[in-house]
Short mmCIF file of C-alpha atoms in Angstrom, two decimals:
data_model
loop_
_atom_site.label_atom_id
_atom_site.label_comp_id
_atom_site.label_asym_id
_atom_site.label_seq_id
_atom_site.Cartn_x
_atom_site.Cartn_y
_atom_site.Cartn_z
CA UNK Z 1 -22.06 28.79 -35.90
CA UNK Z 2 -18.58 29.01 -37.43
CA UNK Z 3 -17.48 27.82 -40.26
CA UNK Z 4 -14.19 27.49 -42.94
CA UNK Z 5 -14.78 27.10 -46.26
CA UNK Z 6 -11.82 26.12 -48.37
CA UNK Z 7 -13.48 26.23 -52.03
CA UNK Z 8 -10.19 24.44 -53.60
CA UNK Z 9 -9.97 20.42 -52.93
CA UNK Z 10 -6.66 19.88 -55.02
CA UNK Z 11 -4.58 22.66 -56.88
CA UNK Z 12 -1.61 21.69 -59.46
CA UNK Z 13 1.01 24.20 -59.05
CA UNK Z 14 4.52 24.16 -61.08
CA UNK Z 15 7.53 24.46 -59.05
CA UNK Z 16 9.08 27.75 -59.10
CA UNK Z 17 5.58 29.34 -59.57
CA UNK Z 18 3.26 31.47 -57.11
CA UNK Z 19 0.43 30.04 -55.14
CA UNK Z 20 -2.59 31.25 -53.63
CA UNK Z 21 -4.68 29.07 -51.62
CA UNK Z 22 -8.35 30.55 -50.58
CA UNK Z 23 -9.76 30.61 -47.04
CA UNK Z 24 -13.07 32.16 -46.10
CA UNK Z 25 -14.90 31.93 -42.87
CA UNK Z 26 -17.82 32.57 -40.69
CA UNK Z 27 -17.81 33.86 -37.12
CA UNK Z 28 -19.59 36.18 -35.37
CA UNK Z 29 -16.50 37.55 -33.24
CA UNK Z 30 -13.33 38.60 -33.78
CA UNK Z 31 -11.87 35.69 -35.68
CA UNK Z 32 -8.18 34.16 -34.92
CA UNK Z 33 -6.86 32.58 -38.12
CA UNK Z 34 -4.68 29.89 -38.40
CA UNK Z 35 -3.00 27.97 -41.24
CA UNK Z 36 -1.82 24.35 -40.76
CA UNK Z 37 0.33 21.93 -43.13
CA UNK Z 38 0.06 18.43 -43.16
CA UNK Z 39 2.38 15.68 -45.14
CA UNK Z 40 1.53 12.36 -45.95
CA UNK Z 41 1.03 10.29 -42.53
CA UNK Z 42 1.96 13.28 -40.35
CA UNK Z 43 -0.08 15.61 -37.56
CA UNK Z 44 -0.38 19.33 -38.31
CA UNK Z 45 1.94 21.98 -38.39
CA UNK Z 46 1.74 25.29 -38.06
CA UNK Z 47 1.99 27.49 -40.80
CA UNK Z 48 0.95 31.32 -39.49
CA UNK Z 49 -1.43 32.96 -37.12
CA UNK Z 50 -3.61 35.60 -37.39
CA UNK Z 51 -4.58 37.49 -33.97
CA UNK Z 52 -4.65 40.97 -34.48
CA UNK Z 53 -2.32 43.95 -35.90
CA UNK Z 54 -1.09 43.99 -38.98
CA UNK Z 55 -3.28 42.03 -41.09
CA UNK Z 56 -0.18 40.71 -43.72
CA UNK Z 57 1.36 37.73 -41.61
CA UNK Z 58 4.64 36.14 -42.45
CA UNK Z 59 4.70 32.18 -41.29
CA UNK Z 60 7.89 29.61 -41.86
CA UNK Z 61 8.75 28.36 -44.98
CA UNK Z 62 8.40 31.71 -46.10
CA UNK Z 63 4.71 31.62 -46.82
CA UNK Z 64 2.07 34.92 -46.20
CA UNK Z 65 -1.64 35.25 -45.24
CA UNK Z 66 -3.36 38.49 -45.72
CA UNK Z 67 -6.59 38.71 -43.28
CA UNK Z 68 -9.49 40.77 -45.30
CA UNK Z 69 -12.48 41.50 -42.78
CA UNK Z 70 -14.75 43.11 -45.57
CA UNK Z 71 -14.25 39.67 -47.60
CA UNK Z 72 -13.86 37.03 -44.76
CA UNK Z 73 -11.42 35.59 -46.07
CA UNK Z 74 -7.58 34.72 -45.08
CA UNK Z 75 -5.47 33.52 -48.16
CA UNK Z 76 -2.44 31.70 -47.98
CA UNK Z 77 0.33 32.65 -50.56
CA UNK Z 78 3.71 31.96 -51.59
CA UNK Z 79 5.85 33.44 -54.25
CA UNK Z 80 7.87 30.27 -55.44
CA UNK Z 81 7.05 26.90 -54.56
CA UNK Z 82 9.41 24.15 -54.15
CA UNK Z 83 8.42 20.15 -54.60
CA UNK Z 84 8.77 19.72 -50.94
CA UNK Z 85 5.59 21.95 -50.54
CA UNK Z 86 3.45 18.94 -52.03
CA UNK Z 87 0.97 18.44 -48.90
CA UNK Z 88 -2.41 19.19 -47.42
CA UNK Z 89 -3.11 22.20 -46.36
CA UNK Z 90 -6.01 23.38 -43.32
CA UNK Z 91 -7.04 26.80 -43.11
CA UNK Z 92 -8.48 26.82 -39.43
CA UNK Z 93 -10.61 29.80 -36.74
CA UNK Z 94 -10.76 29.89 -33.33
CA UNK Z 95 -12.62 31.67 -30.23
CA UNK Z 96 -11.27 34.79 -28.10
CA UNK Z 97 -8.30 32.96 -26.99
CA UNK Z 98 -7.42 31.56 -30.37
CA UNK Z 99 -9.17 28.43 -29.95
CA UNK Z 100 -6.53 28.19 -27.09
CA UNK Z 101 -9.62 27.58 -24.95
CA UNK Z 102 -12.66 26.40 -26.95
CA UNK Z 103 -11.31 24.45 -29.81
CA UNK Z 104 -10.76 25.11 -33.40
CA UNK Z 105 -13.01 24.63 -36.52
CA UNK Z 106 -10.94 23.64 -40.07
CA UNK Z 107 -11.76 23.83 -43.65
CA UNK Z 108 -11.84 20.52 -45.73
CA UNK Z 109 -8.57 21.05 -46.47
CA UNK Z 110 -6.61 21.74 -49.99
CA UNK Z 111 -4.30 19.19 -51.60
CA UNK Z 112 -1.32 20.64 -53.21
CA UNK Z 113 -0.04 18.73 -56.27
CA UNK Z 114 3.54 20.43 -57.57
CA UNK Z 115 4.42 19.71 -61.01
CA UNK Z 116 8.36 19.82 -61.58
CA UNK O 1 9.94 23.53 -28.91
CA UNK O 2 6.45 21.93 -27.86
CA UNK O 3 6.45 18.62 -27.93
CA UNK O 4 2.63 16.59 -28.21
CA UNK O 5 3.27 12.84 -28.44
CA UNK O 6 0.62 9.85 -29.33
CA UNK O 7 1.01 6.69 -27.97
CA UNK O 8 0.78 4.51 -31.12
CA UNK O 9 0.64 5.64 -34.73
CA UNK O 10 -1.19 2.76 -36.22
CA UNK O 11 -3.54 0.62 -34.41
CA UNK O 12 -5.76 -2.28 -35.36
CA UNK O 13 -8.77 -3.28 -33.12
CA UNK O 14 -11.57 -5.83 -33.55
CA UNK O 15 -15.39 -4.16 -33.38
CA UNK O 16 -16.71 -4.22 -29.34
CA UNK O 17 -13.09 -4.02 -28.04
CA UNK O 18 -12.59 -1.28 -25.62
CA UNK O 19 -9.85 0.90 -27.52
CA UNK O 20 -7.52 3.83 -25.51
CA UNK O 21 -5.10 6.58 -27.08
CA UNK O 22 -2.90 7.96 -24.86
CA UNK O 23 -1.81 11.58 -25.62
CA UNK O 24 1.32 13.64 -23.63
CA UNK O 25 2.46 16.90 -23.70
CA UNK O 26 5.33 18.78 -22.23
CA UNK O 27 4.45 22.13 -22.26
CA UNK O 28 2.27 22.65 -19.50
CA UNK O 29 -0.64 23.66 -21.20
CA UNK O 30 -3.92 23.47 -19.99
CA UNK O 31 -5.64 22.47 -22.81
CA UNK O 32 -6.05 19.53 -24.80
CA UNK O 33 -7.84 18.27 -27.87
CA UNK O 34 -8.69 15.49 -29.47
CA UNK O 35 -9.44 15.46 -33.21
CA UNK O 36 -10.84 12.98 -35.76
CA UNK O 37 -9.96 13.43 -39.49
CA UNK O 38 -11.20 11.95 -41.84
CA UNK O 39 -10.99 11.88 -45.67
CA UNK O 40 -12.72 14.95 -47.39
CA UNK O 41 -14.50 16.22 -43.91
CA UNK O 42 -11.38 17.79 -42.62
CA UNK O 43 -10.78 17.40 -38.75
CA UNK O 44 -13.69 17.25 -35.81
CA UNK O 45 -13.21 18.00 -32.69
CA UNK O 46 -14.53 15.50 -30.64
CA UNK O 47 -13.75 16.29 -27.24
CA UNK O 48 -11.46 18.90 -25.12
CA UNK O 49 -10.27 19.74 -21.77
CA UNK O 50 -9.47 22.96 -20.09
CA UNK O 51 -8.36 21.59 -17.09
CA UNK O 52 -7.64 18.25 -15.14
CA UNK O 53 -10.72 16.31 -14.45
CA UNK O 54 -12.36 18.85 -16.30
CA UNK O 55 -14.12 18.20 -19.94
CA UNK O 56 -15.76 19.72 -22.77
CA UNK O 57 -17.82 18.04 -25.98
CA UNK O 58 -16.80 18.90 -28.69
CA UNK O 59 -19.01 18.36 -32.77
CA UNK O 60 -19.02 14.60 -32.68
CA UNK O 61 -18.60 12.95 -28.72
CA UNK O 62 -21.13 10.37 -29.60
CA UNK O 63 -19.20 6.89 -28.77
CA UNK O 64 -16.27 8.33 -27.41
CA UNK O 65 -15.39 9.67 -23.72
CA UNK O 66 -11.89 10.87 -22.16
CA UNK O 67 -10.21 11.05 -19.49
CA UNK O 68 -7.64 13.73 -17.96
CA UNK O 69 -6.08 12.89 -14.77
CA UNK O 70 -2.85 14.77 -14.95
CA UNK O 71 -2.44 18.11 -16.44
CA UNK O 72 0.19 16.76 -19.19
CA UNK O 73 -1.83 13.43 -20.42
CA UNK O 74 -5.42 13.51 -22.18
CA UNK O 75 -6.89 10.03 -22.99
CA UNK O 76 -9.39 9.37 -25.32
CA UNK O 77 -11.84 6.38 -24.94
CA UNK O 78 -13.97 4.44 -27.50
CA UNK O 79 -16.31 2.29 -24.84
CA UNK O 80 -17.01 -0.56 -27.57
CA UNK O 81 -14.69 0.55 -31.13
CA UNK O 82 -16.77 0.03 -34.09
CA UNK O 83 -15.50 -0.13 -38.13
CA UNK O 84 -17.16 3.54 -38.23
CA UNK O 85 -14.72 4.61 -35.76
CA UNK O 86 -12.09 3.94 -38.35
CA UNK O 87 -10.01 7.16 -38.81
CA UNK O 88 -7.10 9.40 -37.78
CA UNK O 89 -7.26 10.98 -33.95
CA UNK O 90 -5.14 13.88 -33.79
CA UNK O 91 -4.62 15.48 -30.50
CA UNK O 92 -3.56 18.95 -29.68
CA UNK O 93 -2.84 21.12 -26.51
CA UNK O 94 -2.65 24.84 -26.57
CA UNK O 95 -2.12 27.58 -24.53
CA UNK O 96 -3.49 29.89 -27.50
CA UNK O 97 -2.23 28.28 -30.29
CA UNK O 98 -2.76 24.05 -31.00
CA UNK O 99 0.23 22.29 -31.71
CA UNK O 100 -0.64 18.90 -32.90
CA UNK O 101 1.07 15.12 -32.49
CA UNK O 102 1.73 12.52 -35.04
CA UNK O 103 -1.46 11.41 -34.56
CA UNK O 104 -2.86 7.84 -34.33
CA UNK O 105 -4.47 5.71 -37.63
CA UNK O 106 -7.31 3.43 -36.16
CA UNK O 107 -8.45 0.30 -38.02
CA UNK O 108 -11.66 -1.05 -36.89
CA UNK O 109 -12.09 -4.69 -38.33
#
């Protein structure tokens, strides 16, 4: 069965710093990656997607993800973050279509605290 | 832009009552999703649909059914709401990537 494990519940981050958030998952395919941002009393929005090809992906609000096969594991970074990052982030995998077809399965989620 | 629209964002129902969300999207994609999330367990898919009249369990279906009757609209059904049923529903559509709604807070009293 797949899996996401997202070991971090809450990271404190000051503003203007770097941030790393940590993704690993399970699935016996080739995996498509997603990460999703969520604020306060909103749905999901998509942050990047990883499919295939170059395994650095750029996603709006100019965060990265580097996909790492040999680690499982799909890390969301940024190299300065501003207060209006302060949200809940979902690191999510999919089937052979993306999850386009079958559904997705998300981490827990990580809660990001930015200190000013 | 895709647009995925919920019904109602916050909704209050009494335990027994039959409860529906209504979820519409304008992208003509053929499939949609409906999500719970809840606090520390992430999101659960309950249910999906490929195609109209067409349906799929998802992790937890257990007290909930749906209903797809147009390609654009996916309903999801709780038969007799109960307080467990208390949550956010999130619903997607794809064609490979899920875009999301606003989503829907249900209080069960």
């Amino acid at each position: 069965a797949q899996s996401v494990t997202q070991p971090d519940i809450h990271i404190t981050v000051s503003e203007g710093a770097s941030l790393e958030l940590r993704c690993n998952y399970s699935y016996g395919a080739t995996p498509y990656l997603f990460w999703y941002v969520q604020s306060p009393g909103q749905g999901l929005q998509l942050l990047l997607k990883y499919f295939s090809g170059d395994t650095l992906v750029q996603g709006i609000k100019g965060f990265e993800a580097e996909f790492k096969r040999s680690q499982s594991s799909f890390n969301l970074r940024k190299p300065s973050v501003h207060w209006s990052d302060a949200a809940e982030y979902f690191c999510a995998v999919g089937g052979y279509s993306g999850g386009g077809a079958d559904g997705l399965t998300f981490g827990k989620g990580t809660h990001l605290i930015i200190q000013p | 832009d895709v647009k995925v629209t919920q019904s109602s964002r916050y909704l209050v129902k009494r335990t027994g009552e039959k409860v529906f969300l209504e979820c519409v999207q304008d992208m003509d994609h053929e499939n949609m999703f409906w999500y719970r999330q809840d606090p520390g367990l992430g999101l659960r898919l309950i249910y999906f649909s490929y195609d109209v009249k067409m349906k799929e369990k998802g992790d937890i279906p257990e007290g909930y059914s749906v209903s797809r009757e147009k390609k654009e609209r996916f309903s999801l059904i709780l038969e007799s709401a109960s307080t467990n049923q208390t949550s956010m529903y999130l619903c997607a559509s794809s064609s490979e990537t899920q875009y999301f709604g606003p989503g829907t807070r249900l209080l069960v009293l």
